[in-house]
Short mmCIF file of C-alpha atoms and ligand atoms in Angstrom, two decimals:
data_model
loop_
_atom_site.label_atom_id
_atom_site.label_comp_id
_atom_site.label_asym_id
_atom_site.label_seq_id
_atom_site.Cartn_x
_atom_site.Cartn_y
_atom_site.Cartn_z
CA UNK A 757 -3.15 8.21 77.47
CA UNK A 758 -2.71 4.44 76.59
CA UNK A 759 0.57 3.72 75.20
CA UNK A 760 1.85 0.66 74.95
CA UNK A 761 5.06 -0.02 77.72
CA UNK A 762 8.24 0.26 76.02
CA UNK A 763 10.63 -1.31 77.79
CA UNK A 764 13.86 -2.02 75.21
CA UNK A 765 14.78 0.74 73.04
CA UNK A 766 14.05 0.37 69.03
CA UNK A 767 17.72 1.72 68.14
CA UNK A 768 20.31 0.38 71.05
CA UNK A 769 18.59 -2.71 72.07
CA UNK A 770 19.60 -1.31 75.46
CA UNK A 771 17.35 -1.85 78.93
CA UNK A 772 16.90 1.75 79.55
CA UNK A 773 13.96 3.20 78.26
CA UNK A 774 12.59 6.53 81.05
CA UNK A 775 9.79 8.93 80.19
CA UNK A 776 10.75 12.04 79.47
CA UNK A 777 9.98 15.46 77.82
CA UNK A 778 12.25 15.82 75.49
CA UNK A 779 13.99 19.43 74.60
CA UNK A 780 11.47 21.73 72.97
CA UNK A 781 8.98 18.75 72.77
CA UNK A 782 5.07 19.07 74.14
CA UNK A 783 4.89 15.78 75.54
CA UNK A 784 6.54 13.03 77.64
CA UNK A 785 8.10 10.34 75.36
CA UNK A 786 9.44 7.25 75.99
CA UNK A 787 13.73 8.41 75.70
CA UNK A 788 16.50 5.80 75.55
CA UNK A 789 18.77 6.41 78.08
CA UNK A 790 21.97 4.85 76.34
CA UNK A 791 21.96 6.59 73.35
CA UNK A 792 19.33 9.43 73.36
CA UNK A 793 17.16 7.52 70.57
CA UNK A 794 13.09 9.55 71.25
CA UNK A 795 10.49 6.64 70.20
CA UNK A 796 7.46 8.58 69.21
CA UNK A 797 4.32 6.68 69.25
CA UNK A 798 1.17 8.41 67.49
CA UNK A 799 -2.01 7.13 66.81
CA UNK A 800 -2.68 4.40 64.07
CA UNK A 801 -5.37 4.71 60.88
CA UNK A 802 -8.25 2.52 60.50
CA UNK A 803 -9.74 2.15 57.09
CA UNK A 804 -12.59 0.38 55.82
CA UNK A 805 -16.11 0.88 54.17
CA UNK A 806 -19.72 1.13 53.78
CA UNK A 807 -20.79 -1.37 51.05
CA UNK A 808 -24.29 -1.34 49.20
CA UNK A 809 -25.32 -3.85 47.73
CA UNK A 810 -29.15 -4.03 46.06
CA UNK A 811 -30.05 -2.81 49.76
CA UNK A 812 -28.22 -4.57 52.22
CA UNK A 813 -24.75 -4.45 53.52
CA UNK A 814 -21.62 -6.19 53.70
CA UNK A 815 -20.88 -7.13 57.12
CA UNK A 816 -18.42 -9.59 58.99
CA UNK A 817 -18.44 -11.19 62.15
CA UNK A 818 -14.88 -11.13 64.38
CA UNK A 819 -12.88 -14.23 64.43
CA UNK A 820 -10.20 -12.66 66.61
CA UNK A 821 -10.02 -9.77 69.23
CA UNK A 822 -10.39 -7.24 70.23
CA UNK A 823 -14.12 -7.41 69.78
CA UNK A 824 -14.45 -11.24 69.03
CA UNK A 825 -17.94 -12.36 67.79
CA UNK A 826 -18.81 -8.63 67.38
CA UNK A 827 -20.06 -7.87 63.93
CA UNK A 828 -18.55 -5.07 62.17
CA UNK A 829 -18.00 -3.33 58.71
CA UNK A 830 -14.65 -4.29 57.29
CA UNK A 831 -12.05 -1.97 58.20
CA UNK A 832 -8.16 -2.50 59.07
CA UNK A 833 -5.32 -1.12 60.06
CA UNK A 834 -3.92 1.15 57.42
CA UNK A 835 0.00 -0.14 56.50
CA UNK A 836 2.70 2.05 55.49
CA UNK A 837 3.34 2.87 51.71
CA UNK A 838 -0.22 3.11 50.88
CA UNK A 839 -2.93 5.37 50.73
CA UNK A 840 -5.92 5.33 52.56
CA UNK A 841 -8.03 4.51 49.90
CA UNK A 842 -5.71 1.75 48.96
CA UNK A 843 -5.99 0.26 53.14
CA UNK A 844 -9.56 0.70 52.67
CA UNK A 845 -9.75 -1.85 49.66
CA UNK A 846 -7.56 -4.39 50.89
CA UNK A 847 -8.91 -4.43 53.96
CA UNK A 848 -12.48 -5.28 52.22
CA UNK A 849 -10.34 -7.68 50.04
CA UNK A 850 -8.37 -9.73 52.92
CA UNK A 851 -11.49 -9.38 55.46
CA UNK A 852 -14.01 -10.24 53.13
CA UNK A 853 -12.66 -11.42 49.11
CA UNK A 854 -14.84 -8.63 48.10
CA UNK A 855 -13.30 -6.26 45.23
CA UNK A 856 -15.04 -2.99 45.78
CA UNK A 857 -14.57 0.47 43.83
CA UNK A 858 -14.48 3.44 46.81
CA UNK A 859 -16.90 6.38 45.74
CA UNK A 860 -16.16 8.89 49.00
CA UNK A 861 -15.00 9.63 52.39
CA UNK A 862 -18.18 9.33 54.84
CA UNK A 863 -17.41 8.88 58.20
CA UNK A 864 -13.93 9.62 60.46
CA UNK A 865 -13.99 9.41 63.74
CA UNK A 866 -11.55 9.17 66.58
CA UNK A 867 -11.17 6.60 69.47
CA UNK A 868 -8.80 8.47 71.81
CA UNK A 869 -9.28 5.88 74.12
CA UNK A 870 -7.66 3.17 71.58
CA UNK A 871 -5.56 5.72 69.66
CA UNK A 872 -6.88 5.10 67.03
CA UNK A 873 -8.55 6.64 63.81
CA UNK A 874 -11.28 5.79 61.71
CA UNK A 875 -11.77 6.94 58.10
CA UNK A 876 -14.93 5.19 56.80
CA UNK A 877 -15.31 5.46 53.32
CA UNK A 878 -18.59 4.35 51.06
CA UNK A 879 -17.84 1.99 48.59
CA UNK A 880 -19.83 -0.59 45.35
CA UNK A 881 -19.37 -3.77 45.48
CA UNK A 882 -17.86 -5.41 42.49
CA UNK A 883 -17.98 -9.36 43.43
CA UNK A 884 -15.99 -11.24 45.56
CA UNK A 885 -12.84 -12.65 43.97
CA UNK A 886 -11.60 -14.80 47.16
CA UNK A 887 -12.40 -16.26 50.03
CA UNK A 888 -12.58 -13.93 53.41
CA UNK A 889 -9.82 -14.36 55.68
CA UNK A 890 -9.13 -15.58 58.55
CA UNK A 891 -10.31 -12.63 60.72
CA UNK A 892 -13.40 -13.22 59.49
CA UNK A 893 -15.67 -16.01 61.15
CA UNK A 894 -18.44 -15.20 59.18
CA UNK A 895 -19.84 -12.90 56.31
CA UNK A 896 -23.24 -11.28 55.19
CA UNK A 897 -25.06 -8.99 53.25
CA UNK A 898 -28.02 -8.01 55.35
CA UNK A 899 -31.07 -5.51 55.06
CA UNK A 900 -31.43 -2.97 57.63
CA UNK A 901 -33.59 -5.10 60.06
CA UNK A 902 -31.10 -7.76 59.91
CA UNK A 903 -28.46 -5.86 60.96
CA UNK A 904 -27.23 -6.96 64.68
CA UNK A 905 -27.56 -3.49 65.83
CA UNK A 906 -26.56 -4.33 69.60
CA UNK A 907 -23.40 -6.71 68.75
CA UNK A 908 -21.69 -3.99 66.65
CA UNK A 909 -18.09 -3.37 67.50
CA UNK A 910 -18.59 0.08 68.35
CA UNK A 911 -21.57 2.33 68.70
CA UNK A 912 -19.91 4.70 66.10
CA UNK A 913 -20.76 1.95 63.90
CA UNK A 914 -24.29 1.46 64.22
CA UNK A 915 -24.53 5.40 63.86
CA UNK A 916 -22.47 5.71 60.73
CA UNK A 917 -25.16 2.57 59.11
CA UNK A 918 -28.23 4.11 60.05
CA UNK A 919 -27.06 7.18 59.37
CA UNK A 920 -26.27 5.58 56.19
CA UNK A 921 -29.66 3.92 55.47
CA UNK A 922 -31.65 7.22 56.84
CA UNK A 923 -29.73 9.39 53.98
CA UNK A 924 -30.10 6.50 51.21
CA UNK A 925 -33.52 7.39 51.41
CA UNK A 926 -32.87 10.46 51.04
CA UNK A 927 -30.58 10.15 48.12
CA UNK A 928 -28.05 12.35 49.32
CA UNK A 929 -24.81 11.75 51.93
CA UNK A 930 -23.20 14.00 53.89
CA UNK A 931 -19.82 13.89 55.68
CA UNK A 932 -19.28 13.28 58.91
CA UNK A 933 -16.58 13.14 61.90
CA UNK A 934 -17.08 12.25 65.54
CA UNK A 935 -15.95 10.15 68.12
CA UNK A 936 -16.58 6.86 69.12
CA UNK A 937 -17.73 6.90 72.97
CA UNK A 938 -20.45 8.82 72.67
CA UNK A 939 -21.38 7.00 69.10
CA UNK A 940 -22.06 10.58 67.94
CA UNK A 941 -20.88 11.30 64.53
CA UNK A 942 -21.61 14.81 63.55
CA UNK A 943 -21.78 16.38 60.16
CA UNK A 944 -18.68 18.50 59.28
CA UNK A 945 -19.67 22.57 60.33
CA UNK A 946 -21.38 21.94 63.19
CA UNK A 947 -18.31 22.57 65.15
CA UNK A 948 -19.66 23.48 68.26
CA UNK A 949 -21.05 19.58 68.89
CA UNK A 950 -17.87 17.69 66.73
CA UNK A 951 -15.70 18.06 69.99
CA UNK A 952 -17.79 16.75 73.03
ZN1 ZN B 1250 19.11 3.25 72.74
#
């Protein structure tokens, strides 16, 4: 499990940080060894969205790492006091200036690897109202064969678009989890394939 090293603890200041299983706990945490402070790390929410506009798709390019130069939907780290839906907008908003209204929950998938969590949602764009920021290096709206397919940040991403664009056609979406190694993201009820 990636964690990162914690070598001062959060409460004491104190140089004395030792892995241990704390009593009745199910796991090995890092435990301050001056004053008994447990620092608990869990994984972190990533929130961002699908948006359709007249047929193509709002997509950014990575000014900073991980994943510079990759090309990705926008999607951010989720902060504390707001909701997901909220991270989801302002994530579009700081990434890209777009304002967009959220219409569902699409996609989640896990990246165990990363602890990390992905909640994609599918949004409508409503204009932009700023410029994109400066994790952005570049911006588009692009039709399905414009879409950089093999300089996506992660495979789950190309599978949650086409996926997308597959069920447009179709007119209806369906809701999906999976995780992002494999790039499989499976419909909810399948349960026997959501876990591989
Ligand atoms: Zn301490």
């Amino acid at each position: 499990m990636l964690h990162k090293t914690i070598r001062y603890c959060s409460q004491c200041g104190a140089d004395a940080i030792r892995q241990q299983q704390p009593p009745g706990d199910t796991h090995l945490r890092p435990v301050c060894q001056q004053c008994g402070h447990v620092i608990y790390q869990n994984p972190t929410v990533i929130a961002g969205c699908i948006i359709e506009h007249q047929g193509k798709f709002l997509l950014g390019r990575r000014a900073i790492e991980p994943m510079a130069g990759k090309w990705s939907i926008p999607a951010g780290f989720m902060e504390n006091g707001e909701t997901v839906e909220q991270a989801a907008a302002r994530e579009v908003l700081e990434e890209t200036g777009a304002k967009v209204d959220l219409l569902s929950p699409y996609s989640i998938f896990s990246v165990p690897q990363m602890n990390q969590v992905y909640i994609i949602f599918r949004a409508r764009f409503d204009g932009f109202v700023q410029p994109f920021g400066d994790e952005t290096a570049e911006l588009a709206f692009m039709a399905k064969d414009e879409v950089p397919w093999h300089h996506l940040t992660y495979p789950a991403i190309g599978q949650i678009l086409s996926r997308y664009i597959h069920e447009e056609s179709h007119g209806q979406f369906g809701l999906y989890m999976g995780n992002f190694d494999v790039g499989l993201v499976h419909p909810f009820g399948t349960a026997n394939s959501c876990f591989n």
